Amino acid sequence: MDASDLLNWAAVAVQAALSLSGRHRLPDLDLKDLWRDLRALHQEIGRPPLPSFKFGFTVPSHINALHEARHALRRGQYVRLGRPTARSRGLDAMLWDIFDRLHARPLPYTPVDEITLALAGRWALTQTPRSRGMALTDTVALAAELGQVDVLWAWPLRGDLTEELSHALKTVVLVLMEWPQASDDAELHEVLRRATGHLLALVRRAGVRLPESDQLVALVGGERLLRATPLNRAELHVLADHYLAVQEALRRRELPEPEPPADPIEESTPVLEEAPTAAPTWPPHVEQARALLAGKRVVLLGGVPDPAHHQALVEALGLAELDWIPSDRYDHGLQAAAHLRQPGTALAIFALRWGAHAHGSLRAAAREEGVPYLLHPAGLNPSQIAWQVMRQVSGALARA
């Protein structure tokens, strides 16, 4: 957790405790000493603009400040210990849902898919404690990589807008996930228009650049249709209710019509044998990846090696060797790092869905050995692997 965030919440807790002490006429010398120490720390880290250190700051009476501060400080402790928090688990679950739904669509990605990935990456980053040199979790790192987002985007954020901006990004991502199947739905279009206006207004207020803004504006019909100020709390509740109603209507529309019962098959009906499978014709991105990897050695970490998948990857990409390390063959990254040091290793593929616990140390080992690596979110078929090769590491492989 960022030091300034920890300091801010610690200050909120102390201010709330001082307020309670004064109200109940309790001794507060220790609290005042602690407050002086916190102010000294604030000075030591360069006096970042934290709300709790502004002149005249008081803890709002309508929230349980101690409760909020306790949860924030506990999250900081979990981050320090490397344990997942409830918040990080929820974030991972939603990101994997996004990856899975995009994986189910045909390649290549559409412009809307690209916007969705970029905004999902930005949302994940605003939900994650960040500082220079601090490692991200595997799933958040994957979201930033797939969205091609700078990991320090919107950091540090001007003002206390992180949660509002994060919520706005999440809302737009949720709507965009419905867009490919229902772009002609007037109600969904209206939800996206209002959500986009709210997001862009917050971006302007926060003073950050959103590279996808022009594409979002074009998607909803132009800037003249967008409001200039963020939605207030009541309007956000209305927007959330509208989105849920639209989502439910779209789900009902997707339900298949019941089919009449099929006629029973007579016993005499011949069963046709399957025709021999022809050699696959690969799309252009597979051929491009093959040109970069032909005759080279690749390490694939994750999942359970399957002979058919192994052969398909070797043949489609023209590999000299595919060193496939199953998830159950290591307890930590150092056990598998030796595979990266073998001569001729051109690429490491980390299949995050299967055994992500070791990838942090493996990424460090890959960087130390100078081996390009990619974070793979989808299935292990040649088309999906080749797509991520071209998206994430084509430049590094071309320079090798």
Short mmCIF file of C-alpha atoms in Angstrom, two decimals:
data_model
loop_
_atom_site.label_atom_id
_atom_site.label_comp_id
_atom_site.label_asym_id
_atom_site.label_seq_id
_atom_site.Cartn_x
_atom_site.Cartn_y
_atom_site.Cartn_z
CA MET A 1 0.00 0.00 0.00
CA ASP A 2 1.30 3.48 -0.86
CA ALA A 3 3.00 5.23 2.10
CA SER A 4 0.91 8.38 1.64
CA ASP A 5 -2.33 6.33 1.74
CA LEU A 6 -1.23 4.60 4.93
CA LEU A 7 -0.27 7.92 6.48
CA ASN A 8 -3.58 9.50 5.49
CA TRP A 9 -5.66 6.72 7.05
CA ALA A 10 -3.50 6.64 10.17
CA ALA A 11 -4.10 10.39 10.52
CA VAL A 12 -7.85 9.89 10.10
CA ALA A 13 -7.82 7.29 12.89
CA VAL A 14 -5.86 9.58 15.23
CA GLN A 15 -8.07 12.58 14.44
CA ALA A 16 -11.18 10.52 15.13
CA ALA A 17 -9.70 9.29 18.40
CA LEU A 18 -8.81 12.88 19.42
CA SER A 19 -12.35 13.96 18.64
CA LEU A 20 -13.80 11.17 20.77
CA SER A 21 -11.38 11.95 23.61
CA GLY A 22 -12.40 15.59 23.62
CA ARG A 23 -16.09 14.73 23.50
CA HIS A 24 -15.81 12.40 26.48
CA ARG A 25 -13.10 14.37 28.32
CA LEU A 26 -10.59 11.54 28.27
CA PRO A 27 -6.77 11.87 28.53
CA ASP A 28 -5.27 12.54 25.09
CA LEU A 29 -1.56 13.24 25.66
CA ASP A 30 -0.50 10.00 23.95
CA LEU A 31 -2.77 10.77 21.00
CA LYS A 32 -1.31 14.26 20.65
CA ASP A 33 2.22 12.79 20.70
CA LEU A 34 1.18 10.34 18.01
CA TRP A 35 -0.31 13.17 15.93
CA ARG A 36 2.99 15.09 16.14
CA ASP A 37 4.84 11.97 14.97
CA LEU A 38 2.47 11.60 12.00
CA ARG A 39 2.95 15.24 11.04
CA ALA A 40 6.71 14.73 11.20
CA LEU A 41 6.38 11.71 8.88
CA HIS A 42 4.24 13.78 6.53
CA GLN A 43 6.99 16.38 6.43
CA GLU A 44 9.64 13.69 5.89
CA ILE A 45 7.98 12.24 2.77
CA GLY A 46 7.64 15.64 1.12
CA ARG A 47 4.25 16.83 2.39
CA PRO A 48 2.03 15.20 -0.26
CA PRO A 49 -1.46 16.79 -0.51
CA LEU A 50 -3.33 14.48 1.88
CA PRO A 51 -6.84 15.49 3.01
CA SER A 52 -6.26 14.59 6.66
CA PHE A 53 -3.30 17.01 6.92
CA LYS A 54 -5.10 20.03 5.47
CA PHE A 55 -5.71 22.94 7.84
CA GLY A 56 -9.11 22.67 9.50
CA PHE A 57 -9.66 19.02 8.56
CA THR A 58 -12.27 17.26 10.66
CA VAL A 59 -13.39 13.65 10.45
CA PRO A 60 -16.84 13.58 8.79
CA SER A 61 -19.51 12.70 11.28
CA HIS A 62 -21.61 10.70 8.80
CA ILE A 63 -19.06 7.88 8.40
CA ASN A 64 -17.46 5.54 10.84
CA ALA A 65 -13.96 6.90 10.32
CA LEU A 66 -12.28 4.48 12.69
CA HIS A 67 -13.95 1.56 10.92
CA GLU A 68 -12.80 2.81 7.50
CA ALA A 69 -9.28 3.52 8.74
CA ARG A 70 -8.98 0.13 10.40
CA HIS A 71 -9.91 -1.64 7.16
CA ALA A 72 -7.49 0.49 5.13
CA LEU A 73 -4.62 -0.15 7.55
CA ARG A 74 -5.42 -3.85 7.60
CA ARG A 75 -5.28 -3.89 3.80
CA GLY A 76 -1.86 -2.27 4.07
CA GLN A 77 -0.70 -4.97 6.46
CA TYR A 78 -1.96 -7.72 4.10
CA VAL A 79 -0.14 -6.10 1.18
CA ARG A 80 3.09 -5.93 3.19
CA LEU A 81 2.76 -9.61 4.13
CA GLY A 82 1.96 -10.60 0.53
CA ARG A 83 -1.50 -11.92 1.40
CA PRO A 84 -4.53 -11.39 -0.84
CA THR A 85 -7.16 -9.04 0.53
CA ALA A 86 -10.90 -9.36 -0.04
CA ARG A 87 -10.62 -6.39 -2.36
CA SER A 88 -7.80 -7.94 -4.41
CA ARG A 89 -9.67 -11.25 -4.68
CA GLY A 90 -12.76 -9.45 -5.99
CA LEU A 91 -10.61 -7.51 -8.45
CA ASP A 92 -8.95 -10.71 -9.71
CA ALA A 93 -12.34 -12.41 -10.16
CA MET A 94 -13.73 -9.59 -12.27
CA LEU A 95 -10.57 -9.30 -14.38
CA TRP A 96 -10.62 -13.01 -15.14
CA ASP A 97 -14.27 -12.71 -16.12
CA ILE A 98 -13.28 -9.97 -18.58
CA PHE A 99 -10.40 -12.06 -19.95
CA ASP A 100 -12.65 -15.11 -20.34
CA ARG A 101 -15.36 -13.22 -22.17
CA LEU A 102 -12.85 -11.63 -24.54
CA HIS A 103 -11.20 -15.02 -25.06
CA ALA A 104 -14.55 -16.43 -26.21
CA ARG A 105 -14.70 -13.90 -29.06
CA PRO A 106 -12.95 -14.45 -32.40
CA LEU A 107 -9.55 -12.92 -33.06
CA PRO A 108 -8.44 -10.31 -33.89
CA TYR A 109 -9.73 -7.94 -31.21
CA THR A 110 -12.19 -5.31 -32.39
CA PRO A 111 -11.68 -1.60 -31.57
CA VAL A 112 -14.26 -1.95 -28.78
CA ASP A 113 -12.33 -4.94 -27.37
CA GLU A 114 -9.16 -2.83 -27.38
CA ILE A 115 -10.90 0.02 -25.52
CA THR A 116 -12.34 -2.47 -23.02
CA LEU A 117 -8.92 -3.98 -22.29
CA ALA A 118 -7.31 -0.56 -21.90
CA LEU A 119 -9.99 0.73 -19.50
CA ALA A 120 -9.96 -2.57 -17.56
CA GLY A 121 -6.21 -2.16 -17.12
CA ARG A 122 -6.65 1.42 -15.90
CA TRP A 123 -9.42 0.34 -13.52
CA ALA A 124 -7.24 -2.45 -12.12
CA LEU A 125 -4.39 0.00 -11.51
CA THR A 126 -6.62 2.46 -9.64
CA GLN A 127 -7.71 -0.43 -7.41
CA THR A 128 -4.13 -1.40 -6.60
CA PRO A 129 -1.57 0.16 -4.21
CA ARG A 130 1.26 1.53 -6.34
CA SER A 131 4.62 3.20 -5.99
CA ARG A 132 7.77 3.32 -8.08
CA GLY A 133 9.55 -0.03 -8.07
CA MET A 134 6.63 -1.81 -6.38
CA ALA A 135 5.62 -5.12 -7.98
CA LEU A 136 2.03 -5.54 -9.11
CA THR A 137 0.05 -8.72 -8.60
CA ASP A 138 0.14 -11.12 -11.55
CA THR A 139 -3.46 -10.46 -12.58
CA VAL A 140 -3.13 -6.67 -12.43
CA ALA A 141 0.18 -6.86 -14.31
CA LEU A 142 -1.59 -8.95 -16.95
CA ALA A 143 -4.44 -6.42 -17.21
CA ALA A 144 -1.96 -3.57 -17.68
CA GLU A 145 -0.01 -5.59 -20.28
CA LEU A 146 -3.08 -6.59 -22.28
CA GLY A 147 -4.44 -3.05 -22.15
CA GLN A 148 -1.01 -1.62 -23.01
CA VAL A 149 -1.29 0.79 -20.08
CA ASP A 150 1.55 2.53 -18.25
CA VAL A 151 1.56 1.05 -14.73
CA LEU A 152 2.00 4.53 -13.22
CA TRP A 153 -1.00 6.01 -15.06
CA ALA A 154 -2.97 8.37 -12.80
CA TRP A 155 -0.42 8.02 -10.00
CA PRO A 156 -0.23 9.96 -7.84
CA LEU A 157 -3.75 11.26 -8.44
CA ARG A 158 -4.51 14.92 -7.87
CA GLY A 159 -7.09 15.35 -5.14
CA ASP A 160 -9.05 12.61 -3.40
CA LEU A 161 -10.62 11.20 -6.59
CA THR A 162 -9.14 7.71 -6.76
CA GLU A 163 -12.26 5.82 -5.68
CA GLU A 164 -14.58 7.93 -7.85
CA LEU A 165 -12.37 7.50 -10.91
CA SER A 166 -12.02 3.77 -10.24
CA HIS A 167 -15.79 3.33 -9.98
CA ALA A 168 -16.35 5.31 -13.20
CA LEU A 169 -13.83 3.17 -15.11
CA LYS A 170 -15.42 -0.03 -13.84
CA THR A 171 -18.88 1.14 -14.90
CA VAL A 172 -17.78 1.91 -18.46
CA VAL A 173 -15.95 -1.44 -18.69
CA LEU A 174 -19.08 -3.33 -17.60
CA VAL A 175 -21.17 -1.57 -20.25
CA LEU A 176 -18.57 -2.16 -22.96
CA MET A 177 -18.59 -5.88 -22.18
CA GLU A 178 -22.23 -5.94 -23.34
CA TRP A 179 -21.60 -3.77 -26.40
CA PRO A 180 -20.50 -6.34 -29.05
CA GLN A 181 -23.76 -8.30 -28.70
CA ALA A 182 -26.09 -5.31 -28.27
CA SER A 183 -24.58 -2.20 -29.87
CA ASP A 184 -27.95 -1.51 -31.51
CA ASP A 185 -29.80 -1.41 -28.16
CA ALA A 186 -30.95 2.16 -27.48
CA GLU A 187 -31.07 1.70 -23.71
CA LEU A 188 -27.54 0.30 -23.56
CA HIS A 189 -26.38 3.20 -25.72
CA GLU A 190 -27.95 5.64 -23.24
CA VAL A 191 -26.24 3.95 -20.28
CA LEU A 192 -22.87 4.15 -22.05
CA ARG A 193 -23.43 7.81 -22.94
CA ARG A 194 -24.11 8.77 -19.31
CA ALA A 195 -21.30 6.60 -17.94
CA THR A 196 -18.85 8.03 -20.48
CA GLY A 197 -19.82 11.62 -19.66
CA HIS A 198 -19.29 10.94 -15.97
CA LEU A 199 -15.90 9.28 -16.57
CA LEU A 200 -14.56 12.06 -18.82
CA ALA A 201 -15.73 14.74 -16.39
CA LEU A 202 -13.84 13.01 -13.56
CA VAL A 203 -10.76 12.63 -15.75
CA ARG A 204 -10.76 16.38 -16.42
CA ARG A 205 -11.26 17.13 -12.74
CA ALA A 206 -8.42 14.79 -11.75
CA GLY A 207 -6.09 16.32 -14.34
CA VAL A 208 -5.11 13.02 -15.98
CA ARG A 209 -5.03 12.02 -19.64
CA LEU A 210 -7.28 9.25 -20.91
CA PRO A 211 -6.00 8.14 -24.35
CA GLU A 212 -9.25 6.27 -25.09
CA SER A 213 -11.45 9.36 -24.64
CA ASP A 214 -11.78 10.19 -28.35
CA GLN A 215 -12.84 6.63 -29.17
CA LEU A 216 -15.40 6.64 -26.36
CA VAL A 217 -16.79 9.98 -27.52
CA ALA A 218 -17.12 8.66 -31.09
CA LEU A 219 -18.82 5.50 -29.79
CA VAL A 220 -21.60 7.46 -28.07
CA GLY A 221 -22.18 9.92 -30.92
CA GLY A 222 -20.06 12.96 -30.14
CA GLU A 223 -19.01 15.21 -27.28
CA ARG A 224 -22.06 17.46 -27.57
CA LEU A 225 -24.16 14.61 -26.11
CA LEU A 226 -22.02 14.37 -22.95
CA ARG A 227 -22.46 16.31 -19.74
CA ALA A 228 -19.64 18.50 -18.49
CA THR A 229 -19.80 17.64 -14.78
CA PRO A 230 -19.65 14.32 -12.91
CA LEU A 231 -22.85 12.61 -11.78
CA ASN A 232 -23.83 13.12 -8.16
CA ARG A 233 -24.50 10.25 -5.77
CA ALA A 234 -28.22 10.06 -6.54
CA GLU A 235 -27.59 10.13 -10.29
CA LEU A 236 -25.02 7.34 -9.95
CA HIS A 237 -27.62 5.17 -8.20
CA VAL A 238 -30.07 5.84 -11.04
CA LEU A 239 -27.37 4.93 -13.58
CA ALA A 240 -26.58 1.67 -11.74
CA ASP A 241 -30.27 0.70 -11.65
CA HIS A 242 -30.60 1.53 -15.36
CA TYR A 243 -27.58 -0.63 -16.22
CA LEU A 244 -28.92 -3.60 -14.22
CA ALA A 245 -32.31 -3.33 -15.92
CA VAL A 246 -30.70 -3.21 -19.36
CA GLN A 247 -28.43 -6.15 -18.51
CA GLU A 248 -31.42 -8.22 -17.40
CA ALA A 249 -33.31 -7.36 -20.60
CA LEU A 250 -30.31 -8.37 -22.71
CA ARG A 251 -30.01 -11.68 -20.85
CA ARG A 252 -33.67 -12.46 -21.54
CA ARG A 253 -33.17 -11.59 -25.21
CA GLU A 254 -30.24 -14.03 -25.41
CA LEU A 255 -32.26 -16.99 -24.12
CA PRO A 256 -32.70 -19.51 -26.98
CA GLU A 257 -36.15 -20.39 -28.24
CA PRO A 258 -37.25 -23.85 -27.10
CA GLU A 259 -36.70 -26.39 -29.84
CA PRO A 260 -39.31 -29.01 -30.69
CA PRO A 261 -38.37 -32.53 -29.62
CA ALA A 262 -36.29 -34.31 -32.23
CA ASP A 263 -37.65 -37.36 -33.99
CA PRO A 264 -36.24 -40.58 -32.59
CA ILE A 265 -33.44 -42.01 -34.70
CA GLU A 266 -34.29 -45.35 -36.23
CA GLU A 267 -31.89 -48.14 -35.44
CA SER A 268 -31.24 -48.60 -39.14
CA THR A 269 -30.00 -45.01 -39.57
CA PRO A 270 -26.31 -45.24 -40.55
CA VAL A 271 -23.80 -43.37 -38.43
CA LEU A 272 -21.41 -41.34 -40.57
CA GLU A 273 -17.74 -41.56 -39.74
CA GLU A 274 -15.85 -38.33 -39.17
CA ALA A 275 -13.88 -37.11 -42.14
CA PRO A 276 -10.10 -36.99 -41.73
CA THR A 277 -8.95 -33.70 -40.21
CA ALA A 278 -7.19 -31.52 -42.74
CA ALA A 279 -4.03 -29.65 -41.90
CA PRO A 280 -5.02 -26.37 -40.22
CA THR A 281 -4.84 -23.11 -42.08
CA TRP A 282 -3.51 -20.56 -39.60
CA PRO A 283 -4.50 -16.88 -39.55
CA PRO A 284 -1.88 -14.20 -40.33
CA HIS A 285 -0.90 -13.54 -36.70
CA VAL A 286 0.14 -17.21 -36.30
CA GLU A 287 2.32 -16.97 -39.39
CA GLN A 288 3.87 -13.75 -38.05
CA ALA A 289 4.62 -15.37 -34.68
CA ARG A 290 6.09 -18.39 -36.47
CA ALA A 291 8.49 -16.11 -38.37
CA LEU A 292 9.77 -14.81 -35.01
CA LEU A 293 10.00 -18.17 -33.19
CA ALA A 294 10.85 -20.71 -35.88
CA GLY A 295 13.73 -22.97 -34.83
CA LYS A 296 13.85 -21.57 -31.29
CA ARG A 297 13.30 -22.88 -27.77
CA VAL A 298 10.30 -21.74 -25.73
CA VAL A 299 9.46 -22.34 -22.05
CA LEU A 300 5.77 -22.65 -21.17
CA LEU A 301 4.91 -22.66 -17.49
CA GLY A 302 1.46 -23.65 -16.26
CA GLY A 303 -1.30 -26.18 -16.74
CA VAL A 304 -0.95 -29.88 -17.47
CA PRO A 305 1.14 -30.81 -20.54
CA ASP A 306 -0.98 -32.46 -23.19
CA PRO A 307 0.69 -34.29 -26.11
CA ALA A 308 -1.80 -32.99 -28.68
CA HIS A 309 -1.49 -29.38 -27.50
CA HIS A 310 2.28 -29.74 -27.32
CA GLN A 311 2.52 -31.01 -30.89
CA ALA A 312 0.13 -28.34 -32.19
CA LEU A 313 2.18 -25.54 -30.63
CA VAL A 314 5.49 -26.91 -31.90
CA GLU A 315 4.17 -27.37 -35.43
CA ALA A 316 2.22 -24.12 -35.68
CA LEU A 317 5.09 -21.98 -34.37
CA GLY A 318 7.91 -24.03 -35.90
CA LEU A 319 9.64 -24.48 -32.54
CA ALA A 320 12.84 -26.41 -32.09
CA GLU A 321 11.74 -27.25 -28.54
CA LEU A 322 8.81 -26.53 -26.23
CA ASP A 323 9.78 -26.98 -22.58
CA TRP A 324 6.36 -27.28 -20.92
CA ILE A 325 6.60 -27.17 -17.13
CA PRO A 326 3.40 -28.31 -15.36
CA SER A 327 2.08 -26.29 -12.45
CA ASP A 328 2.63 -29.11 -9.97
CA ARG A 329 6.37 -29.32 -10.73
CA TYR A 330 7.37 -26.32 -8.64
CA ASP A 331 6.68 -24.75 -5.28
CA HIS A 332 8.19 -21.39 -6.12
CA GLY A 333 9.68 -19.66 -9.13
CA LEU A 334 13.30 -20.47 -8.36
CA GLN A 335 12.70 -24.18 -9.01
CA ALA A 336 11.62 -23.43 -12.58
CA ALA A 337 14.06 -20.58 -13.25
CA ALA A 338 16.75 -23.07 -14.26
CA HIS A 339 14.70 -23.87 -17.37
CA LEU A 340 15.05 -20.23 -18.47
CA ARG A 341 18.85 -20.43 -18.28
CA GLN A 342 19.19 -23.22 -20.81
CA PRO A 343 20.92 -22.11 -24.03
CA GLY A 344 18.74 -20.96 -26.87
CA THR A 345 15.69 -20.02 -24.78
CA ALA A 346 13.95 -17.34 -26.84
CA LEU A 347 10.71 -16.84 -24.90
CA ALA A 348 8.99 -17.67 -21.62
CA ILE A 349 5.20 -17.98 -21.56
CA PHE A 350 3.56 -17.77 -18.15
CA ALA A 351 0.03 -19.21 -18.23
CA LEU A 352 -1.40 -17.23 -15.35
CA ARG A 353 -4.64 -19.17 -15.10
CA TRP A 354 -2.77 -22.25 -13.94
CA GLY A 355 -0.40 -21.72 -11.04
CA ALA A 356 0.09 -17.95 -10.89
CA HIS A 357 1.76 -18.13 -7.48
CA ALA A 358 5.29 -18.50 -8.87
CA HIS A 359 5.17 -16.05 -11.73
CA GLY A 360 6.46 -13.04 -9.79
CA SER A 361 9.84 -14.63 -9.11
CA LEU A 362 9.89 -16.20 -12.59
CA ARG A 363 9.39 -12.84 -14.24
CA ALA A 364 12.35 -11.54 -12.25
CA ALA A 365 14.40 -14.56 -13.34
CA ALA A 366 13.42 -13.99 -16.98
CA ARG A 367 14.49 -10.35 -16.78
CA GLU A 368 17.78 -11.36 -15.16
CA GLU A 369 18.48 -13.84 -17.98
CA GLY A 370 17.38 -11.38 -20.67
CA VAL A 371 14.60 -13.72 -21.86
CA PRO A 372 11.45 -12.00 -23.18
CA TYR A 373 8.29 -13.22 -21.45
CA LEU A 374 4.58 -12.85 -21.90
CA LEU A 375 1.68 -13.19 -19.49
CA HIS A 376 -0.94 -15.40 -21.07
CA PRO A 377 -4.58 -15.18 -19.94
CA ALA A 378 -6.35 -17.58 -22.27
CA GLY A 379 -6.31 -21.13 -23.62
CA LEU A 380 -3.17 -22.79 -24.87
CA ASN A 381 -4.14 -23.20 -28.50
CA PRO A 382 -1.66 -21.90 -31.12
CA SER A 383 -3.88 -19.01 -32.27
CA GLN A 384 -4.27 -17.55 -28.76
CA ILE A 385 -0.59 -18.03 -27.93
CA ALA A 386 0.49 -16.43 -31.23
CA TRP A 387 -1.87 -13.49 -30.69
CA GLN A 388 -0.28 -12.68 -27.34
CA VAL A 389 3.22 -13.19 -28.77
CA MET A 390 2.54 -10.52 -31.39
CA ARG A 391 0.80 -8.25 -28.90
CA GLN A 392 3.27 -8.41 -26.03
CA VAL A 393 6.73 -9.43 -27.22
CA SER A 394 6.98 -9.11 -31.00
CA GLY A 395 9.30 -6.09 -30.71
CA ALA A 396 11.62 -7.82 -28.24
CA LEU A 397 11.76 -10.98 -30.37
CA ALA A 398 12.47 -8.99 -33.53
CA ARG A 399 15.39 -7.24 -31.82
CA ALA A 400 16.86 -10.49 -30.42
#
